[in-house]
Amino acid sequence: MKIAMMASEAAPFVKTGGLGDVAGSLPAALTRAGAECIVMVPKYSTIKSEYTDQMEHLTWRESYVGIFRLKSRRKKLQIYFIDNDYYFGARGTVYGDFDDGERFAYYSKAVMAALYYIDFKPEILHCHDWETAMGIVYCRALYGTWCPEVKTVFTIHNVEYQGWADPTFFDNTLGLPEEYRCKLNFDGAVNMMKGAIETADLVTTVSETYARELMYPYYAHGLDGILARNAWKLSGITNGINMELFGPDKSTGLAQKYTPKTRKAGKTANKLALQRAVGLDEDPDCALAVMVTRLASHKGIDLLCYIGERLMQRRVQLLVIGTGEEKYEWFLQYLQDRFRGRAAACLEFDPQKANLAYAGADIYLMPSKSEPCGLSQIIAMRFGTVPVVNATGGLKDTVWPYDPSSEQGRGFTFQSYNADDFLAAIDRSLQLFYDEPEKWARLSEADMSIDSSWKLPAQEYMELYKKAIG
Ligand code: GLC
């Protein structure tokens, strides 16, 4: 099966969040499942020279669109970069420019032209998030005769960003046939994600629960009606993680690598190193709860602020790693000052320290208000760090509630976005940690053994592609 994948970021070339991880590892998993896959990414100026040096330039046409291909011996997986100095070279950041709508519409159109130029006729065009939404639309509107058989799949990772633009954007920039005006029109403006949802053959998101939640206004940021109308083509496939990259026997930045067998010694060594590194009291026996997160409200930081003082009355250490909204940074700084040695805030994102935190912690906190999938709880479990989560979206689908009598389940959950419920779930985890250490050890080991690789999700995508092709 021939698949063209479009994404505005893909690790290791460019990554600002989970989408980068997914687009960086799903294509390889698809090729392992038998597909032939190409990935098309904008050629940002921030891509390191170790990659750009390995690119070959496929020249192209008078108004400059560069197509670069990363030299690779893997015939079935090729990575292409769309180059344009004005849109991607001279910016320095991936997102956040005044003309992002135009930048990514340009990229989407360029990808279609590039497919034609390199003569890759995909059976599936798979696009991720609003930045690639126009890929779906252009594919249908402008390349239908060249590639009439192609089926399109649109995946929603973040419904909050939809690619809104002024209504004049349709005429002045997009250059589409008139019949697409109503598909893109939403509340009198242009909404590119809506255009993709209306046009795609199938729409997916990154967990089953989130696919259901998207029918409700609370989660859908205005698109609930559109998604409910298109519910017949919407499904959820939970993300995997790159097990070669994330794991206590693989990741960099650890004081000591470990496996389920050497878990106890390994976690203790990492805990002591972590405590030293972030200024917490060195105490191997005290439960250590961590969060590695963007400090944004939908990540549930408000709940942590609300219970912060009370949490510190327990025998527990708290570490938060991340950057974001200033009010949260202030609060975490305050907590660190008030409970020196017991609370710590690392207000910068350092991937090595994040790995050490996954390895050295006992408990991983993820009280997100909504969470399409969430990767950090999956990574935490891989390190034997037991998650405490709000049972929403992908958190609900990956962290099954633990029952101490049957010893089934993977972590501690609470059922509504409520700070006291969050604290009660943390209390249940602490109770198991201190009062039933053997059960805790078994839970932590079981979490480490979960197969959260891309193998199963890749098969599910292959099934979905087959369904699209009919
Ligand atoms: C977005 C979502 C996150 C998901 C990731 C990858 O960042 O917020 O839940 O895990 O995309 O799909």
Coordinates of C-alpha atoms and ligand atoms in Angstrom, one line a residue:
M1 CA 0.0 0.0 0.0
K2 CA 1.4 3.4 -0.9
I3 CA 0.9 6.1 1.7
A4 CA 1.8 9.8 1.6
M5 CA 1.9 11.3 5.1
M6 CA 1.8 15.1 5.7
A7 CA 2.7 16.6 9.1
S8 CA 3.9 20.0 10.2
E9 CA 6.4 18.3 12.5
A10 CA 8.1 15.0 12.7
A11 CA 10.9 13.8 15.1
P12 CA 13.8 13.9 15.0
F13 CA 13.8 16.7 12.4
V14 CA 11.4 19.0 14.1
K15 CA 9.3 18.5 17.2
T16 CA 7.3 20.8 19.5
G17 CA 5.0 18.2 21.0
G18 CA 3.3 14.8 20.7
L19 CA 2.4 15.2 17.0
G20 CA 6.1 15.3 16.3
D21 CA 6.6 12.0 18.0
V22 CA 3.7 10.4 16.2
A23 CA 4.6 11.6 12.7
G24 CA 8.2 10.6 13.5
S25 CA 7.5 7.0 14.4
L26 CA 4.2 5.9 12.8
P27 CA 5.5 5.9 9.2
A28 CA 8.3 3.5 10.1
A29 CA 5.8 1.2 11.9
L30 CA 3.6 1.3 8.8
T31 CA 6.5 0.2 6.6
R32 CA 7.1 -2.7 9.1
A33 CA 3.4 -3.6 8.6
G34 CA 4.0 -3.8 4.8
A35 CA 3.3 -0.3 3.5
E36 CA 5.4 2.0 1.4
C37 CA 5.3 5.4 2.9
I38 CA 6.6 8.9 2.2
V39 CA 6.5 11.7 4.7
M40 CA 6.3 15.4 3.7
V41 CA 7.5 18.0 6.2
P42 CA 8.2 21.7 5.7
K43 CA 11.9 22.5 5.6
Y44 CA 12.3 24.8 8.6
S45 CA 15.5 26.7 9.2
T46 CA 15.7 25.1 12.6
I47 CA 16.3 21.6 11.2
K48 CA 19.9 20.6 12.2
S49 CA 22.6 20.4 9.6
E50 CA 23.2 16.7 10.5
Y51 CA 20.0 16.2 8.5
T52 CA 20.1 19.0 5.9
D53 CA 23.6 17.8 5.0
Q54 CA 22.1 14.5 4.1
M55 CA 19.4 15.9 1.9
E56 CA 19.4 15.9 -1.9
H57 CA 17.8 18.7 -3.7
L58 CA 15.3 17.9 -6.3
T59 CA 15.1 21.1 -8.3
W60 CA 11.7 22.6 -9.2
R61 CA 10.1 25.4 -11.2
E62 CA 10.2 29.1 -11.5
S63 CA 8.4 30.3 -8.4
Y64 CA 10.7 28.5 -6.0
V65 CA 9.4 25.4 -4.2
G66 CA 12.4 23.3 -3.2
I67 CA 11.8 19.6 -2.7
F68 CA 14.5 17.9 -0.6
R69 CA 14.8 14.3 0.1
L70 CA 16.7 12.8 3.0
K71 CA 19.1 10.2 1.7
S72 CA 18.0 6.9 3.1
R73 CA 18.6 3.3 2.2
R74 CA 15.1 2.4 3.4
K75 CA 13.4 2.2 0.1
K76 CA 10.0 1.9 1.6
L77 CA 10.3 5.0 3.8
Q78 CA 11.3 8.3 2.3
I79 CA 11.3 11.7 4.0
Y80 CA 10.8 14.8 1.9
F81 CA 11.0 18.4 2.9
I82 CA 9.2 21.3 1.3
D83 CA 11.5 24.3 1.1
N84 CA 10.6 27.9 0.7
D85 CA 12.7 30.5 2.3
Y86 CA 10.0 33.1 2.7
Y87 CA 7.6 30.8 4.5
F88 CA 9.9 28.4 6.4
G89 CA 13.5 29.5 6.1
A90 CA 13.5 32.9 7.6
R91 CA 11.1 32.4 10.5
G92 CA 13.1 30.7 13.3
T93 CA 9.9 29.2 14.9
V94 CA 7.6 26.4 13.7
Y95 CA 4.3 28.0 14.7
G96 CA 3.0 31.4 15.9
D97 CA 3.5 33.7 12.9
F98 CA 0.8 36.1 11.8
D99 CA 0.5 34.3 8.5
D100 CA 0.5 30.7 9.7
G101 CA -2.7 30.1 7.7
E102 CA -1.0 31.1 4.5
R103 CA 2.3 29.3 5.3
F104 CA 0.6 26.0 5.8
A105 CA -1.8 26.4 2.9
Y106 CA 1.2 27.0 0.8
Y107 CA 2.9 23.9 2.2
S108 CA -0.2 21.8 1.5
K109 CA -0.4 22.9 -2.1
A110 CA 3.3 22.4 -2.6
V111 CA 3.0 18.8 -1.3
M112 CA 0.4 18.1 -3.9
A113 CA 2.6 19.5 -6.6
A114 CA 5.6 17.6 -5.2
L115 CA 3.7 14.3 -5.3
Y116 CA 3.0 15.0 -9.0
Y117 CA 6.6 16.0 -9.6
I118 CA 8.2 12.9 -7.9
D119 CA 5.4 10.8 -9.5
F120 CA 4.3 9.2 -6.2
K121 CA 0.6 8.4 -6.6
P122 CA -0.6 7.5 -3.1
E123 CA -3.5 5.2 -2.4
I124 CA -3.8 7.0 0.9
L125 CA -3.1 10.6 1.8
H126 CA -2.9 10.8 5.6
C127 CA -2.9 14.4 7.1
H128 CA -2.5 15.5 10.7
D129 CA -4.0 18.5 12.3
W130 CA -5.1 21.8 10.8
E131 CA -1.7 22.6 9.3
T132 CA -2.1 19.9 6.8
A133 CA -5.9 20.1 6.5
M134 CA -5.7 21.9 3.1
G135 CA -3.7 18.8 1.8
I136 CA -7.0 16.9 2.0
V137 CA -8.9 19.7 0.3
Y138 CA -6.4 20.3 -2.5
C139 CA -6.0 16.6 -3.1
R140 CA -9.7 16.4 -3.9
A141 CA -10.2 19.8 -5.6
L142 CA -7.1 20.1 -7.7
Y143 CA -5.5 16.7 -8.1
G144 CA -8.6 14.6 -8.5
T145 CA -8.0 13.8 -12.1
W146 CA -4.3 13.0 -11.6
C147 CA -5.0 10.8 -8.7
P148 CA -8.6 9.8 -8.8
E149 CA -8.2 6.6 -6.7
V150 CA -6.6 8.3 -3.7
K151 CA -8.4 8.1 -0.3
T152 CA -7.8 10.7 2.3
V153 CA -7.5 10.3 6.1
F154 CA -7.5 13.3 8.5
T155 CA -6.2 12.8 12.1
I156 CA -7.1 15.3 14.8
H157 CA -4.4 15.6 17.5
N158 CA -5.4 19.0 18.8
V159 CA -8.9 20.3 18.0
E160 CA -8.2 23.6 19.8
Y161 CA -6.2 24.9 16.8
Q162 CA -8.4 24.8 13.7
G163 CA -6.8 27.1 11.2
W164 CA -9.3 30.0 11.3
A165 CA -8.9 32.8 8.7
D166 CA -10.7 35.8 7.4
P167 CA -13.4 35.0 4.8
T168 CA -11.3 36.9 2.2
F169 CA -8.6 34.2 2.6
F170 CA -10.8 31.9 0.5
D171 CA -10.6 34.1 -2.6
N172 CA -7.3 35.8 -2.0
T173 CA -5.1 32.9 -1.0
L174 CA -6.6 29.5 -1.3
G175 CA -7.5 29.4 -5.0
L176 CA -10.1 26.7 -4.8
P177 CA -13.2 26.0 -6.9
E178 CA -16.3 27.7 -5.7
E179 CA -18.0 24.5 -4.4
Y180 CA -15.4 24.3 -1.6
R181 CA -16.4 27.7 -0.1
C182 CA -19.2 26.2 1.9
K183 CA -17.1 23.2 3.1
L184 CA -14.5 25.6 4.5
N185 CA -17.0 28.3 5.7
F186 CA -17.7 28.2 9.4
D187 CA -19.6 31.0 11.2
G188 CA -18.7 33.4 8.3
A189 CA -15.0 32.7 8.4
V190 CA -12.7 30.1 6.9
N191 CA -12.0 27.1 9.1
M192 CA -9.4 24.8 7.5
M193 CA -9.9 21.9 9.9
K194 CA -13.6 22.0 9.2
G195 CA -12.8 21.8 5.5
A196 CA -10.8 18.7 6.0
I197 CA -13.4 17.0 8.2
E198 CA -16.1 17.7 5.5
T199 CA -13.8 16.5 2.7
A200 CA -11.8 13.6 4.0
D201 CA -12.9 10.0 3.4
L202 CA -12.2 9.1 7.0
V203 CA -11.4 11.1 10.1
T204 CA -9.6 9.8 13.1
T205 CA -8.3 11.0 16.5
V206 CA -5.8 9.5 18.8
S207 CA -8.0 7.5 21.2
E208 CA -11.5 5.9 21.2
T209 CA -12.7 7.8 24.2
Y210 CA -11.7 11.1 22.7
A211 CA -13.4 10.3 19.5
R212 CA -16.7 10.0 21.5
E213 CA -15.9 13.1 23.6
L214 CA -15.5 15.2 20.4
M215 CA -19.2 15.0 19.9
Y216 CA -19.6 17.3 22.9
P217 CA -19.1 21.1 23.1
Y218 CA -17.0 20.8 26.3
Y219 CA -14.2 19.1 24.2
A220 CA -14.7 20.1 20.6
H221 CA -14.0 23.9 20.7
G222 CA -17.0 24.6 18.5
L223 CA -16.6 21.7 16.1
D224 CA -19.0 19.3 18.0
G225 CA -21.8 19.8 15.5
I226 CA -19.6 19.2 12.5
L227 CA -18.0 16.2 14.0
A228 CA -21.4 14.7 15.2
R229 CA -22.7 15.1 11.6
N230 CA -19.6 13.3 10.4
A231 CA -19.6 10.7 13.2
W232 CA -20.0 7.9 10.7
K233 CA -16.5 8.5 9.4
L234 CA -14.8 9.3 12.8
S235 CA -12.9 6.7 14.8
G236 CA -10.1 6.6 17.4
I237 CA -6.7 4.8 17.3
T238 CA -4.6 5.1 20.4
N239 CA -1.0 6.2 19.8
G240 CA 2.0 4.1 20.4
I241 CA 5.4 5.2 21.5
N242 CA 8.8 4.6 20.0
M243 CA 10.1 1.9 22.4
E244 CA 13.6 2.2 21.0
L245 CA 13.7 5.8 22.2
F246 CA 11.7 5.8 25.4
G247 CA 12.4 3.2 28.1
P248 CA 14.5 2.6 31.2
D249 CA 16.8 0.4 29.3
K250 CA 17.1 2.9 26.3
S251 CA 16.7 6.5 27.2
T252 CA 19.6 8.9 27.7
G253 CA 20.1 11.1 30.8
L254 CA 19.6 8.3 33.3
A255 CA 21.8 7.6 36.3
Q256 CA 21.3 3.9 35.8
K257 CA 19.5 1.9 33.2
Y258 CA 17.1 -0.8 34.4
T259 CA 14.7 -3.5 33.4
P260 CA 11.7 -5.0 35.3
K261 CA 14.1 -7.3 37.0
T262 CA 16.4 -4.6 38.2
R263 CA 13.6 -2.1 38.8
K264 CA 14.1 -1.5 42.5
A265 CA 17.8 -0.7 42.4
G266 CA 17.5 1.2 39.1
K267 CA 14.7 3.4 40.3
T268 CA 16.4 4.1 43.6
A269 CA 19.6 5.2 41.8
N270 CA 17.7 7.4 39.5
K271 CA 15.6 8.9 42.3
L272 CA 18.7 9.9 44.3
A273 CA 20.3 11.4 41.2
L274 CA 17.0 13.3 40.4
Q275 CA 16.6 14.6 44.0
R276 CA 20.2 15.9 43.9
A277 CA 19.7 17.4 40.4
V278 CA 16.6 19.4 41.3
G279 CA 17.3 20.3 45.0
L280 CA 14.9 17.8 46.7
D281 CA 16.0 16.1 50.0
E282 CA 17.8 12.9 49.2
D283 CA 15.4 10.3 50.5
P284 CA 15.0 7.0 48.7
D285 CA 12.0 6.1 50.8
C286 CA 9.8 9.1 50.3
A287 CA 7.2 8.9 47.5
L288 CA 8.2 11.2 44.7
A289 CA 5.4 12.5 42.4
V290 CA 6.3 14.2 39.1
M291 CA 4.7 16.0 36.2
V292 CA 6.4 16.7 32.9
T293 CA 4.1 19.1 31.1
R294 CA 3.4 22.3 29.3
L295 CA 2.1 24.7 32.0
A296 CA -1.3 25.2 30.2
S297 CA -4.7 25.2 31.8
H298 CA -6.0 22.1 29.9
K299 CA -3.2 20.1 31.4
G300 CA -5.0 20.4 34.7
I301 CA -2.4 22.7 36.5
D302 CA -5.3 24.6 38.1
L303 CA -6.1 21.4 40.1
L304 CA -2.5 21.1 41.2
C305 CA -2.5 24.8 42.3
Y306 CA -5.7 24.2 44.3
I307 CA -4.4 21.2 46.2
G308 CA -0.7 22.2 46.3
E309 CA -0.6 23.2 50.0
R310 CA -2.6 20.3 51.2
L311 CA -0.6 17.8 49.1
M312 CA 2.5 19.1 50.8
Q313 CA 1.0 18.0 54.2
R314 CA 1.4 14.4 53.0
R315 CA 4.7 12.5 53.1
V316 CA 5.5 13.1 49.4
Q317 CA 7.9 15.1 47.3
L318 CA 6.7 17.0 44.2
L319 CA 8.6 17.9 41.1
V320 CA 7.1 19.7 38.1
I321 CA 9.2 20.1 34.9
G322 CA 7.9 22.4 32.1
T323 CA 7.3 25.9 30.9
G324 CA 4.2 27.8 30.1
E325 CA 1.8 30.4 31.5
E326 CA 3.4 32.8 33.9
K327 CA 0.8 32.4 36.7
Y328 CA 1.6 28.7 37.0
E329 CA 5.3 29.3 36.9
W330 CA 4.9 31.8 39.8
F331 CA 2.8 29.3 41.8
L332 CA 5.3 26.5 41.4
Q333 CA 8.1 28.8 42.3
Y334 CA 6.2 29.8 45.4
L335 CA 5.6 26.1 46.3
Q336 CA 9.3 25.4 45.9
D337 CA 10.3 28.3 48.2
R338 CA 7.7 27.5 50.8
F339 CA 8.5 23.7 50.9
R340 CA 12.2 23.7 50.2
G341 CA 13.5 20.2 49.7
R342 CA 10.0 18.8 49.3
A343 CA 8.7 20.6 46.2
A344 CA 10.7 21.6 43.2
A345 CA 10.0 23.3 39.9
C346 CA 12.2 23.1 36.8
L347 CA 10.8 25.9 34.7
E348 CA 12.6 24.9 31.5
F349 CA 12.2 21.9 29.3
D350 CA 15.2 19.7 29.4
P351 CA 14.6 16.3 27.8
Q352 CA 17.4 14.6 29.7
K353 CA 16.0 15.8 33.0
A354 CA 12.5 14.6 31.9
N355 CA 13.9 11.1 31.3
L356 CA 15.6 11.1 34.7
A357 CA 12.2 12.2 36.2
Y358 CA 10.3 9.4 34.5
A359 CA 12.9 7.0 35.8
G360 CA 13.4 8.3 39.4
A361 CA 9.8 9.1 40.3
D362 CA 7.2 6.7 41.9
I363 CA 4.1 8.5 40.8
Y364 CA 3.2 10.4 37.6
L365 CA 0.5 13.1 37.8
M366 CA -1.6 13.9 34.8
P367 CA -4.9 15.6 35.7
S368 CA -5.6 17.0 32.2
K369 CA -9.0 18.6 31.7
S370 CA -9.0 16.9 28.3
E371 CA -6.4 14.7 26.6
P372 CA -6.7 13.4 23.0
C373 CA -4.2 10.7 23.8
G374 CA -1.3 11.8 26.0
L375 CA 2.1 10.2 25.6
S376 CA 3.7 11.0 28.9
Q377 CA 1.5 8.7 30.9
I378 CA 2.5 5.9 28.5
I379 CA 6.2 6.8 28.8
A380 CA 5.9 7.0 32.6
M381 CA 4.4 3.5 32.8
R382 CA 7.2 2.2 30.7
F383 CA 9.5 3.4 33.4
G384 CA 7.4 1.7 36.1
T385 CA 6.1 5.1 37.4
V386 CA 2.5 4.7 38.3
P387 CA 0.1 7.3 36.8
V388 CA -2.6 9.2 38.6
V389 CA -4.9 10.7 35.9
N390 CA -8.2 12.2 35.2
A391 CA -10.1 9.5 33.3
T392 CA -10.6 11.4 30.1
G393 CA -9.7 10.8 26.4
G394 CA -6.6 8.7 25.9
L395 CA -5.8 8.8 29.7
K396 CA -9.0 6.7 30.2
D397 CA -8.0 4.3 27.5
T398 CA -4.4 3.7 28.6
V399 CA -4.6 4.0 32.4
W400 CA -7.2 1.4 33.7
P401 CA -8.2 2.0 37.3
Y402 CA -6.3 -0.2 39.8
D403 CA -8.2 -2.4 42.1
P404 CA -6.0 -3.5 45.1
S405 CA -8.0 -6.6 45.8
S406 CA -7.8 -8.1 42.3
E407 CA -4.5 -6.3 41.6
Q408 CA -5.9 -5.5 38.1
G409 CA -5.4 -2.1 36.5
R410 CA -2.5 0.2 35.7
G411 CA -2.9 3.4 37.8
F412 CA -5.1 5.6 39.9
T413 CA -7.9 7.6 38.2
F414 CA -10.6 10.1 39.1
Q415 CA -13.8 10.6 37.2
S416 CA -14.5 14.3 37.1
Y417 CA -12.4 17.4 36.7
N418 CA -12.3 18.2 40.4
A419 CA -9.3 19.0 42.7
D420 CA -10.5 17.1 45.7
D421 CA -11.1 14.0 43.6
F422 CA -7.5 14.4 42.2
L423 CA -6.2 14.6 45.8
A424 CA -8.2 11.6 46.8
A425 CA -6.7 9.6 43.9
I426 CA -3.2 10.7 44.9
D427 CA -4.0 9.6 48.5
R428 CA -5.0 6.2 47.3
S429 CA -1.7 5.9 45.4
L430 CA 0.3 6.9 48.5
Q431 CA -1.6 4.5 50.6
L432 CA -0.6 1.6 48.4
F433 CA 2.9 2.9 48.1
Y434 CA 3.5 3.0 51.9
D435 CA 1.2 0.3 53.2
E436 CA 1.4 -2.4 50.6
P437 CA 4.9 -2.1 49.0
E438 CA 4.7 -5.6 47.5
K439 CA 1.5 -4.7 45.6
W440 CA 3.1 -1.4 44.6
A441 CA 6.1 -3.3 43.2
R442 CA 3.9 -5.7 41.2
L443 CA 1.9 -2.8 39.8
S444 CA 5.0 -0.9 38.8
E445 CA 6.5 -4.0 37.2
A446 CA 3.2 -4.8 35.3
D447 CA 3.1 -1.2 34.0
M448 CA 6.7 -1.7 32.7
S449 CA 5.7 -4.7 30.7
I450 CA 2.8 -3.1 28.8
D451 CA 3.4 -3.3 25.0
S452 CA 2.8 0.3 24.0
S453 CA 4.8 0.1 20.8
W454 CA 3.4 1.2 17.4
K455 CA 2.9 -2.4 16.3
L456 CA -0.8 -2.7 17.1
P457 CA -1.8 0.9 16.2
A458 CA 0.0 0.5 12.9
Q459 CA -2.1 -2.6 12.1
E460 CA -5.2 -0.6 13.1
Y461 CA -4.2 2.2 10.7
M462 CA -3.6 -0.4 7.9
E463 CA -7.1 -1.8 8.5
L464 CA -8.5 1.7 8.4
Y465 CA -6.7 2.5 5.2
K466 CA -8.1 -0.8 3.7
K467 CA -11.6 0.2 4.8
A468 CA -11.1 3.6 3.1
I469 CA -10.0 2.0 -0.1
G470 CA -13.0 -0.4 0.2
Ligands
GLC1 C1 -1.5 16.3 21.0 C2 -2.5 15.9 22.1 C3 -1.9 14.7 22.9 C4 -1.5 13.6 21.9 C5 -0.5 14.1 20.9 C6 -0.1 13.1 19.8 O1 -0.4 16.9 21.5 O2 -2.7 17.0 23.0 O3 -2.9 14.2 23.7 O4 -0.9 12.6 22.6 O5 -1.1 15.2 20.2 O6 -1.2 12.5 19.2

